[in-house]
Amino acid sequence: MQFPTFSSPHQTGTSSVARIMRDVLLALIPGMLCAWWFFGWGVLVNVLLAVLTCTAAEALMLALRGRPVGATLADNSAVLTGVLLALALPPLAPWWIPVVGGLFAIVIAKQLYGGLGYNPFNPAMIGYVALLISFPREMTLWSAPAGVGTAGGLGLPETLAWSFSGVLPEGTSLDALTMATPLDSMKTSLGLGLTLREITAGPLFGGYAGAGWEWINFAYLLGGLYLVYRRAIAWQIPVGMLGALFVIALLFYGSDTDAFASPLFHLLSGAAMLGAFFIATDPITASTTPRGRLIYGAGIGVLTYVIRTWGGYPDGIAFAVVLMNMATPTIDYYTKPRVFGETRKRRGGGP
């Protein structure tokens, strides 16, 4: 009796790119809503503009390359790139900031390298870095969080008027709406010789890391844990990144509690949780081996601290991710799991 045989794979998985991207988008909702609550309608306006730009740019580039448009757009990767880019932007950025960033992310950082799966760098972070270097003034238009300044009073019509025409309500000035972020304020004040106790006494700093920012980071942490539970991301990268950031911050904080920010401040300010769970875990540009993911994440954590403390930018997540993207092939090469039966001597090419 002859049994029919079929070619591999014999077992199909339930995971897919579209499902993973959908899970990540769902997990971003708590942090996005929290950011909207504290920073106003500009957050959602940026998200809408960046998503539309990324989707249109992806469709145009796919059509020009003769690739299937509908099937590729259905994987939601362009939408996710737009959302991640927008959530990193200041809420009062003019309309062309998310548009230019979205175009750069999709056209330059993704499609010119061959599309999803071939891009060596995280597209959203490449778009963000390009904006940060090219338009430093517009990238500092962070509004004061609700309860601290007056930016929360801008409604949707006023936000749209400012974003598209640069017009503010009568009697309102841009200086009154914007202010430095806790990371920026901390970096500048430490450079002026103020002590940590004097700096954190201001209303901008909340209980741990900054009014509003700590809650936004808690919301991203909640979404990140959901992704780990769903196995949409591996736990090693966020653990490696946050662990390294905590340890190095603790060492310096322990050496001088008036000159260096606390570990909790670093973990709950800026884009720490967004970077750890949603950006560094990009399956295309991150390390793929278990040990490699820990090293990759730890590298991002250390670089983030170095850039925040001694670099030229208050938050170093984007630069740290892009720099570690460069190291990913080397990390993967030296952390490949040993094949069953293979000795370390043979894998090294020895006799």
Coordinates of C-alpha atoms in Angstrom, one line a residue:
M1 CA 0.0 0.0 0.0
Q2 CA 1.4 3.3 -1.0
F3 CA 0.8 6.4 1.1
P4 CA 0.7 9.8 -0.5
T5 CA 3.6 12.1 0.6
F6 CA 3.5 15.8 0.6
S7 CA 6.3 18.3 0.4
S8 CA 7.2 20.5 3.4
P9 CA 6.1 22.5 5.4
H10 CA 3.9 19.9 7.0
Q11 CA 2.5 22.2 9.7
T12 CA 1.4 25.8 9.0
G13 CA 1.6 28.4 11.7
T14 CA -1.1 30.9 12.8
S15 CA 1.2 33.9 12.8
S16 CA 1.5 36.3 9.9
V17 CA 2.9 39.7 9.2
A18 CA -0.5 41.3 9.1
R19 CA -1.5 39.7 12.4
I20 CA 1.7 40.9 14.1
M21 CA 1.3 44.4 12.8
R22 CA -2.3 44.4 13.9
D23 CA -1.4 43.3 17.4
V24 CA 1.3 46.0 17.6
L25 CA -1.2 48.7 16.4
L26 CA -3.7 47.5 19.0
A27 CA -1.1 47.6 21.8
L28 CA -0.2 51.2 20.9
I29 CA -3.7 52.5 21.5
P30 CA -3.4 53.0 25.4
G31 CA -0.2 55.0 24.9
M32 CA -1.6 57.0 22.0
L33 CA -4.8 57.9 24.0
C34 CA -2.7 58.8 27.0
A35 CA -0.5 61.0 24.9
W36 CA -3.6 62.7 23.4
W37 CA -5.0 63.3 26.9
F38 CA -1.9 65.0 28.1
F39 CA -0.7 66.8 24.9
G40 CA -3.9 67.5 23.0
W41 CA -5.2 67.0 19.5
G42 CA -1.9 67.5 17.9
V43 CA -1.0 63.9 18.7
L44 CA -3.9 62.5 16.7
V45 CA -3.4 65.0 13.8
N46 CA 0.2 63.9 13.5
V47 CA -0.9 60.2 13.5
L48 CA -3.5 60.8 10.8
L49 CA -1.1 62.8 8.5
A50 CA 1.8 60.3 8.9
V51 CA -0.4 57.3 8.3
L52 CA -2.0 58.8 5.2
T53 CA 1.5 59.8 3.9
C54 CA 3.1 56.4 4.6
T55 CA 0.2 54.5 3.0
A56 CA 0.1 56.7 -0.1
A57 CA 3.9 56.6 -0.5
E58 CA 4.0 52.8 -0.1
A59 CA 1.2 52.4 -2.8
L60 CA 3.0 54.8 -5.2
M61 CA 6.4 53.1 -4.8
L62 CA 4.9 49.6 -5.2
A63 CA 3.1 50.7 -8.3
L64 CA 6.3 52.2 -9.7
R65 CA 8.2 49.0 -8.9
G66 CA 5.5 46.8 -10.5
R67 CA 4.7 45.0 -7.2
P68 CA 1.2 44.1 -6.0
V69 CA -0.2 47.1 -4.2
G70 CA -3.3 45.8 -2.4
A71 CA -1.7 42.7 -1.0
T72 CA 1.3 44.5 0.3
L73 CA -0.7 47.4 1.9
A74 CA -2.8 44.8 3.7
D75 CA 0.2 43.7 5.8
N76 CA -0.3 47.0 7.8
S77 CA 3.4 47.7 7.9
A78 CA 3.1 51.2 6.3
V79 CA 0.4 52.1 8.8
L80 CA 2.6 51.0 11.7
T81 CA 5.5 53.0 10.4
G82 CA 3.3 56.1 10.2
V83 CA 1.9 55.6 13.8
L84 CA 5.4 55.0 15.3
L85 CA 6.8 58.1 13.6
A86 CA 3.9 60.3 14.5
L87 CA 4.0 59.3 18.2
A88 CA 7.7 60.4 18.4
L89 CA 6.9 63.8 16.9
P90 CA 6.1 67.0 19.0
P91 CA 2.3 67.6 19.1
L92 CA 2.6 71.2 17.8
A93 CA 4.7 70.3 14.7
P94 CA 3.4 71.8 11.5
W95 CA 1.6 69.6 9.0
W96 CA 4.6 69.1 6.7
I97 CA 6.7 67.5 9.4
P98 CA 4.8 64.2 9.6
V99 CA 4.4 64.3 5.8
V100 CA 8.2 64.8 5.1
G101 CA 9.1 62.2 7.8
G102 CA 6.6 59.7 6.4
L103 CA 7.9 60.1 2.8
F104 CA 11.5 59.7 4.0
A105 CA 10.7 56.6 6.1
I106 CA 8.8 54.8 3.3
V107 CA 10.6 55.9 0.1
I108 CA 14.2 56.2 1.3
A109 CA 14.5 53.9 4.3
K110 CA 12.1 51.1 3.1
Q111 CA 11.2 50.9 -0.6
L112 CA 14.6 51.9 -2.0
Y113 CA 16.1 49.0 -0.1
G114 CA 13.6 46.6 -1.6
G115 CA 10.6 46.9 0.7
L116 CA 9.5 45.0 3.9
G117 CA 12.1 42.5 4.9
Y118 CA 15.0 44.1 3.1
N119 CA 15.4 47.4 5.0
P120 CA 18.5 47.4 7.2
F121 CA 17.3 50.3 9.4
N122 CA 14.0 50.9 11.2
P123 CA 12.1 53.2 8.7
A124 CA 10.2 55.2 11.4
M125 CA 13.4 56.0 13.2
I126 CA 15.3 56.9 10.0
G127 CA 12.4 59.3 9.2
Y128 CA 12.5 60.7 12.8
V129 CA 16.3 61.2 12.7
A130 CA 16.2 62.9 9.3
L131 CA 13.6 65.3 10.7
L132 CA 15.5 65.9 13.9
I133 CA 18.7 66.8 12.0
S134 CA 17.0 68.8 9.3
F135 CA 14.4 70.8 11.2
P136 CA 15.6 71.1 14.8
R137 CA 13.3 74.1 15.6
E138 CA 10.1 72.4 14.5
M139 CA 11.1 69.2 16.3
T140 CA 11.2 71.0 19.7
L141 CA 7.6 72.2 19.6
W142 CA 6.5 70.1 22.5
S143 CA 3.4 71.5 24.2
A144 CA 3.1 71.6 28.0
P145 CA 1.3 68.6 29.4
A146 CA -2.2 69.0 30.8
G147 CA -2.2 70.4 34.2
V148 CA 1.2 72.2 33.7
G149 CA 0.7 74.7 30.9
T150 CA -2.0 76.1 28.7
A151 CA -1.6 73.9 25.6
G152 CA -4.3 71.5 26.7
G153 CA -6.7 74.3 26.1
L154 CA -6.3 74.1 22.3
G155 CA -9.3 72.4 20.8
L156 CA -9.3 70.4 17.5
P157 CA -10.2 73.5 15.3
E158 CA -7.4 75.6 16.9
T159 CA -4.9 72.7 16.5
L160 CA -5.8 72.2 12.8
A161 CA -5.6 76.0 12.2
W162 CA -2.1 76.0 13.8
S163 CA -0.9 72.9 12.0
F164 CA -2.0 73.9 8.5
S165 CA -1.8 77.7 8.5
G166 CA 0.4 78.6 11.5
V167 CA -2.4 80.7 13.0
L168 CA -3.0 80.6 16.8
P169 CA -6.0 81.8 18.7
E170 CA -6.0 85.6 19.3
G171 CA -4.0 86.5 22.4
T172 CA -2.1 83.2 22.4
S173 CA 1.6 83.0 21.6
L174 CA 3.7 80.0 20.7
D175 CA 6.0 80.6 23.6
A176 CA 3.1 80.3 26.0
L177 CA 2.1 76.9 24.5
T178 CA 5.4 75.2 24.3
M179 CA 8.0 74.2 26.8
A180 CA 11.0 71.9 27.2
T181 CA 10.4 68.2 27.9
P182 CA 11.6 66.8 31.3
L183 CA 14.6 65.2 29.5
D184 CA 15.5 68.5 27.8
S185 CA 15.0 70.5 31.0
M186 CA 17.0 68.0 33.0
K187 CA 19.9 68.1 30.6
T188 CA 20.0 71.9 30.3
S189 CA 19.6 72.5 34.1
L190 CA 22.4 70.0 35.0
G191 CA 24.6 71.7 32.5
L192 CA 24.0 75.0 34.3
G193 CA 25.1 73.5 37.6
L194 CA 21.7 73.1 39.3
T195 CA 21.3 70.0 41.5
L196 CA 18.8 67.3 40.8
R197 CA 16.8 68.3 43.9
E198 CA 16.5 71.9 42.6
I199 CA 15.5 70.7 39.1
T200 CA 12.8 68.3 40.1
A201 CA 11.1 70.8 42.4
G202 CA 9.4 72.4 39.4
P203 CA 5.9 71.6 38.2
L204 CA 7.1 70.0 35.0
F205 CA 8.4 67.0 37.0
G206 CA 5.9 64.6 38.3
G207 CA 6.3 61.9 40.9
Y208 CA 8.9 59.9 39.0
A209 CA 9.8 61.3 35.6
G210 CA 7.7 64.2 34.5
A211 CA 4.1 65.3 34.5
G212 CA 2.2 63.2 32.0
W213 CA 5.3 61.4 30.6
E214 CA 5.3 58.8 33.4
W215 CA 1.7 57.9 32.7
I216 CA 2.3 57.7 28.9
N217 CA 5.2 55.3 29.6
F218 CA 3.1 53.2 31.9
A219 CA 0.5 53.0 29.1
Y220 CA 3.2 51.9 26.6
L221 CA 4.5 49.3 29.1
L222 CA 0.9 47.9 29.4
G223 CA 0.7 47.6 25.6
G224 CA 4.2 46.1 25.5
L225 CA 3.3 43.4 28.0
Y226 CA 0.3 42.5 25.9
L227 CA 2.6 42.0 22.9
V228 CA 4.9 39.7 24.9
Y229 CA 1.8 37.7 26.1
R230 CA 0.7 37.4 22.5
R231 CA 4.2 36.4 21.5
A232 CA 4.2 39.2 18.9
I233 CA 7.6 40.3 20.2
A234 CA 10.4 38.5 22.1
W235 CA 11.0 39.5 25.7
Q236 CA 14.8 39.6 25.4
I237 CA 15.0 43.0 23.6
P238 CA 12.8 45.1 26.0
V239 CA 14.4 43.3 29.0
G240 CA 17.9 43.9 27.7
M241 CA 17.3 47.5 26.8
L242 CA 15.4 48.5 30.0
G243 CA 17.7 46.5 32.2
A244 CA 20.8 48.0 30.7
L245 CA 19.3 51.5 30.9
F246 CA 18.4 50.9 34.6
V247 CA 21.7 49.5 35.6
I248 CA 23.9 52.1 34.0
A249 CA 21.7 54.9 35.3
L250 CA 21.8 53.3 38.8
L251 CA 25.6 53.2 38.7
F252 CA 26.0 56.9 37.9
Y253 CA 23.1 58.0 40.1
G254 CA 24.7 56.1 43.0
S255 CA 28.0 57.9 42.4
D256 CA 26.4 61.3 42.6
T257 CA 22.7 61.8 43.3
D258 CA 22.8 65.5 42.6
A259 CA 24.5 65.3 39.2
F260 CA 22.8 62.3 37.5
A261 CA 19.1 61.5 37.0
S262 CA 17.6 58.5 38.8
P263 CA 17.1 55.1 37.0
L264 CA 13.3 55.6 37.3
F265 CA 13.5 59.0 35.6
H266 CA 15.3 57.4 32.6
L267 CA 12.8 54.5 32.4
L268 CA 9.7 56.6 32.6
S269 CA 10.6 59.6 30.6
G270 CA 10.8 60.3 26.9
A271 CA 10.4 57.4 24.6
A272 CA 11.9 54.7 26.8
M273 CA 8.9 52.3 26.9
L274 CA 7.8 53.1 23.3
G275 CA 11.4 52.4 22.1
A276 CA 11.8 49.2 24.2
F277 CA 8.6 47.4 23.2
F278 CA 7.5 48.9 19.9
I279 CA 10.6 50.3 18.1
A280 CA 13.6 48.2 19.1
T281 CA 11.6 45.0 18.5
D282 CA 11.2 45.6 14.8
P283 CA 11.6 42.0 13.5
I284 CA 13.2 43.1 10.3
T285 CA 16.0 45.2 11.7
A286 CA 16.6 43.7 15.2
S287 CA 18.7 40.7 16.1
T288 CA 17.1 37.4 15.6
T289 CA 18.9 35.0 18.0
P290 CA 17.9 34.8 21.7
R291 CA 21.4 35.9 23.0
G292 CA 21.7 38.4 20.2
R293 CA 18.4 40.0 21.2
L294 CA 19.7 40.6 24.7
I295 CA 22.9 42.1 23.5
Y296 CA 21.1 44.2 20.9
G297 CA 18.6 45.5 23.5
A298 CA 21.4 46.1 26.0
G299 CA 23.3 48.1 23.4
I300 CA 20.3 50.3 22.8
G301 CA 19.9 50.9 26.5
V302 CA 23.6 51.9 27.0
L303 CA 23.7 54.1 24.0
T304 CA 20.4 55.8 25.0
Y305 CA 21.9 56.7 28.4
V306 CA 25.2 57.9 26.8
I307 CA 23.4 60.2 24.3
R308 CA 20.9 61.5 26.9
T309 CA 23.7 62.3 29.4
W310 CA 26.6 63.4 27.3
G311 CA 25.2 63.7 23.8
G312 CA 23.7 66.6 21.9
Y313 CA 20.1 65.4 22.0
P314 CA 18.0 65.0 25.2
D315 CA 16.4 61.7 24.1
G316 CA 18.7 59.2 22.3
I317 CA 16.3 56.3 21.5
A318 CA 16.2 56.9 17.7
F319 CA 19.9 57.3 17.4
A320 CA 20.6 54.3 19.6
V321 CA 18.2 52.1 17.6
V322 CA 19.7 53.1 14.2
L323 CA 23.3 52.6 15.5
M324 CA 22.4 49.1 16.8
N325 CA 20.7 48.3 13.5
M326 CA 24.2 48.6 12.0
A327 CA 25.5 46.0 14.5
T328 CA 22.7 43.5 14.0
P329 CA 24.4 41.3 11.3
T330 CA 27.6 41.0 13.4
I331 CA 25.6 40.2 16.6
D332 CA 23.6 37.5 14.7
Y333 CA 26.8 36.0 13.3
Y334 CA 28.5 35.6 16.7
T335 CA 25.4 34.4 18.6
K336 CA 24.0 31.8 16.2
P337 CA 22.7 28.8 18.1
R338 CA 25.0 25.8 17.7
V339 CA 23.5 23.1 15.4
F340 CA 22.9 19.8 17.1
G341 CA 26.1 17.7 16.8
E342 CA 28.3 20.6 15.7
T343 CA 31.3 21.4 17.9
R344 CA 32.5 24.9 18.5
K345 CA 35.8 24.1 17.0
R346 CA 34.3 23.0 13.7
R347 CA 32.0 26.0 13.5
G348 CA 35.0 28.2 13.7
G349 CA 36.4 26.6 10.6
G350 CA 39.2 24.8 12.4
P351 CA 40.4 21.3 11.6

